[in-house]
Coordinates of C-alpha atoms and ligand atoms in Angstrom, one line a residue:
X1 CA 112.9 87.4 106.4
X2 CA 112.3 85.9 109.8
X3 CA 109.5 83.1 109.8
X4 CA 108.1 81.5 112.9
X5 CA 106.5 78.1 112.9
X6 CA 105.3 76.3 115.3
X7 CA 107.2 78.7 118.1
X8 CA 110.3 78.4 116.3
X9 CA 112.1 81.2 114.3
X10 CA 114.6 81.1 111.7
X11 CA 115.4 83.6 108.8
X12 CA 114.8 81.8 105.4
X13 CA 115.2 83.3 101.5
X14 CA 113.1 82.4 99.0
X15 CA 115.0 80.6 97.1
X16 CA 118.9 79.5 97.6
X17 CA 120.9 77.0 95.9
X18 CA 122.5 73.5 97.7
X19 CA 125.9 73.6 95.7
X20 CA 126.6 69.2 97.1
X21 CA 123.1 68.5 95.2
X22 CA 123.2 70.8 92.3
X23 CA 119.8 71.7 93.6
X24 CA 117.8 75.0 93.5
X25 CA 115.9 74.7 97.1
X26 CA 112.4 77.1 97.3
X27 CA 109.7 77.4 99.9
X28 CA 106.5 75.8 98.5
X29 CA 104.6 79.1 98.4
X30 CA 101.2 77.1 97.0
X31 CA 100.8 75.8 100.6
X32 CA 101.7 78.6 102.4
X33 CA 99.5 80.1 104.6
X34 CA 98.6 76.7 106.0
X35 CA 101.9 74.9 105.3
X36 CA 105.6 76.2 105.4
X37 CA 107.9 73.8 103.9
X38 CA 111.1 73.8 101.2
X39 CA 111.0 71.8 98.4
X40 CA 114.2 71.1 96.3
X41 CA 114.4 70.5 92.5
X42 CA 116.9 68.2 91.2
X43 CA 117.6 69.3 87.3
X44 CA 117.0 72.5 85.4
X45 CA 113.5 70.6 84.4
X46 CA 112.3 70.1 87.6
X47 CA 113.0 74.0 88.0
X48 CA 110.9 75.1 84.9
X49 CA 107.8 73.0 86.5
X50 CA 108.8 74.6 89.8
X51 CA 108.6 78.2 87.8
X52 CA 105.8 77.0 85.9
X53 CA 103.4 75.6 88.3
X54 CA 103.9 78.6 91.1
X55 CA 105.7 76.7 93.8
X56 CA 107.9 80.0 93.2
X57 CA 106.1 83.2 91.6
X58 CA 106.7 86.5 91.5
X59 CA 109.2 88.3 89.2
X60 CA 112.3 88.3 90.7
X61 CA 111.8 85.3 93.0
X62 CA 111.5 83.4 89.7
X63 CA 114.7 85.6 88.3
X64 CA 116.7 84.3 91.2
X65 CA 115.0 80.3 90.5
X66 CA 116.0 80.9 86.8
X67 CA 119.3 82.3 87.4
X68 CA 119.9 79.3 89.4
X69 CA 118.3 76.9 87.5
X70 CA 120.7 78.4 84.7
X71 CA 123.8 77.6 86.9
X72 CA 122.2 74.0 87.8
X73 CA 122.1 72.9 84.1
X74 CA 125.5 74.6 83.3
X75 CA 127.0 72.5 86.0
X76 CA 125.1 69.2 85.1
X77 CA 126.7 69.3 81.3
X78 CA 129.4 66.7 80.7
X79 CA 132.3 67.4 78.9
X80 CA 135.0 69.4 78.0
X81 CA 133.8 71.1 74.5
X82 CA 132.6 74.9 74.9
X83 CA 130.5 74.5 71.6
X84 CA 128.5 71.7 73.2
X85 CA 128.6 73.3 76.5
X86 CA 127.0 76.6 74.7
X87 CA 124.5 74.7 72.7
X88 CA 123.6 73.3 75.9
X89 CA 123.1 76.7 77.6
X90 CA 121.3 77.9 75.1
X91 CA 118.8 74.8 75.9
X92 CA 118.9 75.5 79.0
X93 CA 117.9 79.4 78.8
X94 CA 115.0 78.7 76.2
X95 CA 113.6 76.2 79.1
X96 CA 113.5 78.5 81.9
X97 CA 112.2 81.3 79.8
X98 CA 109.3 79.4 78.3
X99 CA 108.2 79.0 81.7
X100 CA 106.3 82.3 82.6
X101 CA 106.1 84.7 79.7
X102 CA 105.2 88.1 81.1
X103 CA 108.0 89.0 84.1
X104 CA 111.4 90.2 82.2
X105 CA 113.2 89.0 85.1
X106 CA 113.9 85.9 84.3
X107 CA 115.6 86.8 81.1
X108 CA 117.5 89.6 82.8
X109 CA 118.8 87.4 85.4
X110 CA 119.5 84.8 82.9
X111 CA 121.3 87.3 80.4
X112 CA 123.6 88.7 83.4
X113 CA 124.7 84.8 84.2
X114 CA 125.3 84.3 80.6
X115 CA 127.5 87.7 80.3
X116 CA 129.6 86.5 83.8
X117 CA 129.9 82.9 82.0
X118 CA 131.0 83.8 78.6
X119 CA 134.5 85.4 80.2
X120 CA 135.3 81.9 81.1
X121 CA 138.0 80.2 78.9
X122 CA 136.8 76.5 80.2
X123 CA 133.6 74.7 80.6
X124 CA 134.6 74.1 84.1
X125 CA 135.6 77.9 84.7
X126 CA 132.1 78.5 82.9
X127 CA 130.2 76.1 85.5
X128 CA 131.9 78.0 88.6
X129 CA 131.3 81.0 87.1
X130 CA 127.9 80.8 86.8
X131 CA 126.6 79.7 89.8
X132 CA 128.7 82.7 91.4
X133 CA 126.9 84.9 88.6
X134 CA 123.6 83.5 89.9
X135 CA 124.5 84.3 93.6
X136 CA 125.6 87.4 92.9
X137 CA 121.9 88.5 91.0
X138 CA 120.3 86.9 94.4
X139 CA 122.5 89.2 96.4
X140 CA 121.6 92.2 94.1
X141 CA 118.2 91.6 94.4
X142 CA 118.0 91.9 98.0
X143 CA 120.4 95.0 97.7
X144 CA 117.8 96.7 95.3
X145 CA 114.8 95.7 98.0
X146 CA 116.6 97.5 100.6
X147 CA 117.3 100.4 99.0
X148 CA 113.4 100.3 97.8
X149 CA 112.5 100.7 101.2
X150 CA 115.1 103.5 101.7
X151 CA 113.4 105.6 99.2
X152 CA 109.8 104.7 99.3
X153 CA 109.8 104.8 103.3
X154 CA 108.9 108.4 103.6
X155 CA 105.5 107.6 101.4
X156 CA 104.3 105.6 104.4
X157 CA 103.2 108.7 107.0
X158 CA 102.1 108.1 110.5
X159 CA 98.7 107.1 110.3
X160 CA 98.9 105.6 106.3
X161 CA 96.0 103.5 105.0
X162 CA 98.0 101.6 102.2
X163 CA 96.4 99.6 99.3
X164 CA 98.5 96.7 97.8
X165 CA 97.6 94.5 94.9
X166 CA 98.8 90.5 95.0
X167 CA 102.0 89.9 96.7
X168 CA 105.3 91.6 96.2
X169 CA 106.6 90.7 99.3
X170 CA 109.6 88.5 100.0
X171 CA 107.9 85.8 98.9
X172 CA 107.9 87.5 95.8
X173 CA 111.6 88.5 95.6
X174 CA 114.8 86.5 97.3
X175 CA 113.9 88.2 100.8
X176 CA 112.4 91.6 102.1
X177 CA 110.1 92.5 99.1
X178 CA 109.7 95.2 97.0
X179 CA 106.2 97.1 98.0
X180 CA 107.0 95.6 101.5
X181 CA 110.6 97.1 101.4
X182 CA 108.8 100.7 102.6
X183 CA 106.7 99.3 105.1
X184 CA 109.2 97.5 106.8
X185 CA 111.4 100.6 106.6
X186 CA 108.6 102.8 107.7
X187 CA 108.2 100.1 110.8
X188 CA 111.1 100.0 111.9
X189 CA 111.5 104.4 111.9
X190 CA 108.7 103.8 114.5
X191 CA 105.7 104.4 112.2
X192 CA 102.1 103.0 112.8
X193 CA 100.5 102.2 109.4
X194 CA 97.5 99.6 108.7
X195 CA 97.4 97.6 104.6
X196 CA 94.4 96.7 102.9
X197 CA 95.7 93.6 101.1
X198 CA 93.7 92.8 97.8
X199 CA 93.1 89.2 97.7
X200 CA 93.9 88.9 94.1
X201 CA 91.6 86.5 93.0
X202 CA 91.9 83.7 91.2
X203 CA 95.0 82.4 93.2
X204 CA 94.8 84.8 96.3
X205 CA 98.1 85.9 96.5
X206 CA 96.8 88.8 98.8
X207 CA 94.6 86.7 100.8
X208 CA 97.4 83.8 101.3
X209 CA 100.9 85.2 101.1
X210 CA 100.7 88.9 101.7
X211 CA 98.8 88.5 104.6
X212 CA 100.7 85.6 106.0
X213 CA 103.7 88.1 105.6
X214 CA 102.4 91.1 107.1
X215 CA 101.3 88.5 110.2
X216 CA 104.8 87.1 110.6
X217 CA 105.9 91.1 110.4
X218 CA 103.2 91.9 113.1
X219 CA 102.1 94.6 111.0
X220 CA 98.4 95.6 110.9
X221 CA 96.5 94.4 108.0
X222 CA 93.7 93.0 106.8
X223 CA 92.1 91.6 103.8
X224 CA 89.5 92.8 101.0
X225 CA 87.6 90.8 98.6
X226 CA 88.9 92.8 95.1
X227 CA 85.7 94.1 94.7
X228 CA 86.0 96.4 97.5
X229 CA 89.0 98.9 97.3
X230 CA 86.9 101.3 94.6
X231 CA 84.4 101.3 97.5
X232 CA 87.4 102.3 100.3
X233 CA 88.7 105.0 98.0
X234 CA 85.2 106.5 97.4
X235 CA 84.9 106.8 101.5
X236 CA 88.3 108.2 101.8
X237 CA 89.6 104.9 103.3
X238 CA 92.7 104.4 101.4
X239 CA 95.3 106.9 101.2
X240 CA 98.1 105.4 99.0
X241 CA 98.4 102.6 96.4
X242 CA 101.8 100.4 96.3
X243 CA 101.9 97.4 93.7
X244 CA 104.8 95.8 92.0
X245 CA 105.4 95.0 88.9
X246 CA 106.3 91.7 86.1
X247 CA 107.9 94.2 83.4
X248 CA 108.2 98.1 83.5
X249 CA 109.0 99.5 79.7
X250 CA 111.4 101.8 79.9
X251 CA 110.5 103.9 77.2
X252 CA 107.2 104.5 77.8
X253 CA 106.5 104.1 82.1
X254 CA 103.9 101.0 81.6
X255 CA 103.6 99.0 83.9
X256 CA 102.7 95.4 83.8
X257 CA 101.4 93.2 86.7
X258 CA 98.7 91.1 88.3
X259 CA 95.5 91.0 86.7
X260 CA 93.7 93.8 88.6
X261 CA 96.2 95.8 88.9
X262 CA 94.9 97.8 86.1
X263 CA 91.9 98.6 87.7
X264 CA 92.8 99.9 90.8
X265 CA 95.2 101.9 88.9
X266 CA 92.2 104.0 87.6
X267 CA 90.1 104.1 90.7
X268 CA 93.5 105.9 92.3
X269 CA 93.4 108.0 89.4
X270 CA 89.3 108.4 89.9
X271 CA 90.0 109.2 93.6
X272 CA 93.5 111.4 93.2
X273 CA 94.8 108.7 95.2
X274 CA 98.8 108.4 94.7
X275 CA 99.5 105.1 93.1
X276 CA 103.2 103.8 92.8
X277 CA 105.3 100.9 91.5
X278 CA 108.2 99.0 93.3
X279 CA 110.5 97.7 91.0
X280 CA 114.2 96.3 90.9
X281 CA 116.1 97.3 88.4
X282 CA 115.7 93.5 86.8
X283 CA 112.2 94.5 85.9
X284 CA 112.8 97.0 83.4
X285 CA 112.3 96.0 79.8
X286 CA 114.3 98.6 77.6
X287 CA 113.1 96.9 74.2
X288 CA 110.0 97.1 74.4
X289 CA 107.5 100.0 72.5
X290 CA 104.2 99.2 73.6
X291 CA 103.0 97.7 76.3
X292 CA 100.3 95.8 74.2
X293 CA 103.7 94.2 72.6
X294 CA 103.9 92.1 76.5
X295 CA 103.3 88.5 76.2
X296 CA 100.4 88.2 79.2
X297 CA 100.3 84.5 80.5
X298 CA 96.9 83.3 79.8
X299 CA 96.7 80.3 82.8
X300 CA 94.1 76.8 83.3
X301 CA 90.4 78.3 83.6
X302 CA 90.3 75.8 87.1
X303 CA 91.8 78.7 88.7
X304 CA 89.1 81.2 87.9
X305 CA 86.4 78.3 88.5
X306 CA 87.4 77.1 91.6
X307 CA 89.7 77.6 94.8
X308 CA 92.4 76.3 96.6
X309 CA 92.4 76.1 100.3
X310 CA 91.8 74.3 103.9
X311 CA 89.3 72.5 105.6
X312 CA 88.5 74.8 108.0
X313 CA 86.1 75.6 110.9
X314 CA 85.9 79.0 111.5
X315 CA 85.5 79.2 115.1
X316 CA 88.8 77.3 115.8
X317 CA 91.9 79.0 115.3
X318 CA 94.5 76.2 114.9
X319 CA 93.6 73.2 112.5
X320 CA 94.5 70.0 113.2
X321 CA 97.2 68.9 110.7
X322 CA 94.6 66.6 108.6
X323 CA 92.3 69.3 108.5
X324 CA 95.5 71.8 107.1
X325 CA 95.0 69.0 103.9
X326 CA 95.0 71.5 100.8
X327 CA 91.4 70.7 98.4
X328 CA 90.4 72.5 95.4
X329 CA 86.8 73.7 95.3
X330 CA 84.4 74.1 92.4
X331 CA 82.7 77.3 92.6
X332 CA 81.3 78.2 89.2
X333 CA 78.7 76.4 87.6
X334 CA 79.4 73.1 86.4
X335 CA 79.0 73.6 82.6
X336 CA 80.7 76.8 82.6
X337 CA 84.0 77.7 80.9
X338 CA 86.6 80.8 82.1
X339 CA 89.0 83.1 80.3
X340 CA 92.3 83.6 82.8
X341 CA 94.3 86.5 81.9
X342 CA 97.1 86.5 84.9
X343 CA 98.2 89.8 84.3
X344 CA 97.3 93.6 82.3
X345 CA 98.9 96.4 81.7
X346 CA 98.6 100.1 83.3
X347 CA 99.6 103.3 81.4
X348 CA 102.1 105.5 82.5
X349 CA 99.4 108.4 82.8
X350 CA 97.8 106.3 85.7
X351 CA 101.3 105.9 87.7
X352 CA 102.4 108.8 90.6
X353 CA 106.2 107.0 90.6
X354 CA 108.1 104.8 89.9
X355 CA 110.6 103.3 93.4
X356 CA 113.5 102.1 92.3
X357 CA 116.6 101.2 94.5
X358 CA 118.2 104.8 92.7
X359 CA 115.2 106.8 93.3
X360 CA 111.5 107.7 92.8
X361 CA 110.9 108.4 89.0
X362 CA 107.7 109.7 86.9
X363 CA 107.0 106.5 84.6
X364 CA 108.1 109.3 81.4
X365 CA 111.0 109.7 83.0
X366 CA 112.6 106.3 83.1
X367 CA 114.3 106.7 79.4
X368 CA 115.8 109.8 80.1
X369 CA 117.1 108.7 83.3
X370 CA 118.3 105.3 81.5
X371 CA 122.0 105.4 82.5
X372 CA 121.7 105.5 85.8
X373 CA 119.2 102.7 86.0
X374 CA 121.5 100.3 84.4
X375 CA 121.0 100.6 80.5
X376 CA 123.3 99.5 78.7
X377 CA 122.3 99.4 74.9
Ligands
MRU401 O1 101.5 85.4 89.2 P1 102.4 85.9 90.3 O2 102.0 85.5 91.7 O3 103.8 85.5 89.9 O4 102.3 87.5 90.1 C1 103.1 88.3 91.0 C2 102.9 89.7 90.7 O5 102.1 90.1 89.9 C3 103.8 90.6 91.5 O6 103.1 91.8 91.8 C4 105.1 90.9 90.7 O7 105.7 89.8 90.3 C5 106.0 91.8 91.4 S1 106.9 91.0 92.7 C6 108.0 92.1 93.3

């Protein structure tokens, strides 16, 4: 998407890979509102931590980081012996995957770069090969956003009061987004819509990304401390809930994604307010029986304790750059310890739909429909 700082506008991805340096480049995304800047990891390590420690999040943003962080260490082996280079793959994968447990993505992305690789008859056919498999999921990805917005757009009608939970905006995703797909659509057709953007405590995705997005977008928005949305919906403030998602089962519709998520999930539900999922097709998990089988990320309790943000005086609008310095605060009581579940799990029963870049699916009906959304078993 287009960003503008400091006056000056340029279209950027998420993530993108420099070939010359072997490097995976990402926007540092735990400085952004405050800060837009690119860092670039140097080995497939470097892009674990990157995965790892947020500097990229979101499930198919970190797809596209681990699907080129697979190319990155397939291209940094040395050698001419497949059965080292495979070893050495395999390596490779089980680092990137031990990164973030709960999104599928990764392992999707990962698996489809693997597939692409193994038709090679060289290691060095296998190195090209997979950094033009990696490409090529990046490219899909941004494909599948589009056509999200293509068949989620007629959801946002003139007027809309939308609810999202966390960010899966392009931040999220390699560019365009996947809940922001159908606003941007709906934009464009001329629509006037406002979002109520969750801050998603403890790391304020909502608060800090979403928002900066929808601001770069000029699209009316504003924020809400969590607590709030089951008080909107009670008023008849809210008229539709889009969230994304980490890892959809496709045999049973659940659906899991930020902590929270959940719970908004059954105050739509409370309020017969629609809520629906965004999802590429990299999401789906068709393993899976239960969503109680997901692996949920349990993270440090400092990010429930404290906060991250700016010195900042409220009455002036621009910081100076000193002041844009990021500082962690501790909130909680001193002695106190926290429990820091990242994400939970919603039953099908509580979902309206399912967007996908094929079409708008009941969560039941994803199995049946299996073909068509890329199952291959
Ligand atoms: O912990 P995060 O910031 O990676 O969590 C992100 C989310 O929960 C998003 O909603 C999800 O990854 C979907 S992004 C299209």
């Amino acid at each position: 998407m287009n960003v503008t700082v400091r006056g000056r506008t340029r279209h950027y991805r998420t993530v993108t890979f420099d070939g010359k340096r072997n490097a995976v480049l990402l926007i540092e995304q735990r400085l952004l509102p405050h800060r837009f800047t690119l860092v670039a990891t140097r080995d497939y390590h470097e892009t674990a931590v990157a995965i790892r420690d947020m500097i990229v999040r979101g499930a198919p943003a970190i797809a596209a980081t681990a699907a080129y962080g697979l190319a990155q260490g397939a291209r940094a082996f040395r050698g001419h012996s497949l059965p080292g280079f495979t070893r050495h793959v395999e390596s490779v994968f089980r680092t990137l995957q031990a990164a973030r447990p709960t999104a599928v993505d990764p392992v999707n992305a990962m698996q489809q770069v693997r597939a692409v690789m193994a038709t090679g008859r060289s290691v060095e056919e296998r190195q090209a090969l997979a950094l033009a498999a990696a490409e090529e999921f990046a490219n899909q990805d941004v494909r599948h956003c589009e056509a999200i917005g293509r068949q989620g757009m007629f959801l946002i009608r003139e007027g809309c009061r939308v609810l999202t939970h966390c960010n899966a905006g392009w931040l999220a995703c390699v560019d365009v987004g996947t809940v922001t797909a159908p606003l941007y659509a709906a934009e464009s057709a001329g629509k006037r819509f406002h979002v109520f953007c969750d801050e998603t405590r403890p790391r304020s995705q909502g608060a800090t990304l979403t928002a900066w997005e929808l601001a770069q977008q000029g699209i009316s928005h504003q924020i809400i401390a969590d607590n709030a949305a089951g008080h909107l919906l009670q008023r008849g403030e809210i008229d539709l809930v889009i969230v994304g998602s980490d890892r959809t089962l496709g045999r049973t519709g659940e659906v899991a994604n930020k902590i929270g998520t959940y719970t908004k999930a059954v105050l739509a539900k409370r309020h017969g307010i629609p809520f629906y999922v965004t999802i590429p097709l990299s999401t789906i998990d068709w393993t899976l029986k239960s969503g109680m089988a997901i692996p949920i990320e349990e993270r440090d309790e400092s990010e429930v304790l404290g906060a991250w943000g700016v010195v900042a005086n409220p009455k002036l609008e621009i910081q100076s750059r000193s002041r844009r310095r990021r500082t962690y605060v501790r909130v909680a009581n001193p002695s106190s310890h926290a429990r820091n579940p990242a994400f939970d799990v919603t039953p099908a029963e509580l979902i309206t739909g399912i967007i996908t870049p094929v079409g708008i699916f009941k969560p039941e009906e994803l199995w049946r429909r299996r073909r068509e959304l890329g199952y291959r078993g």
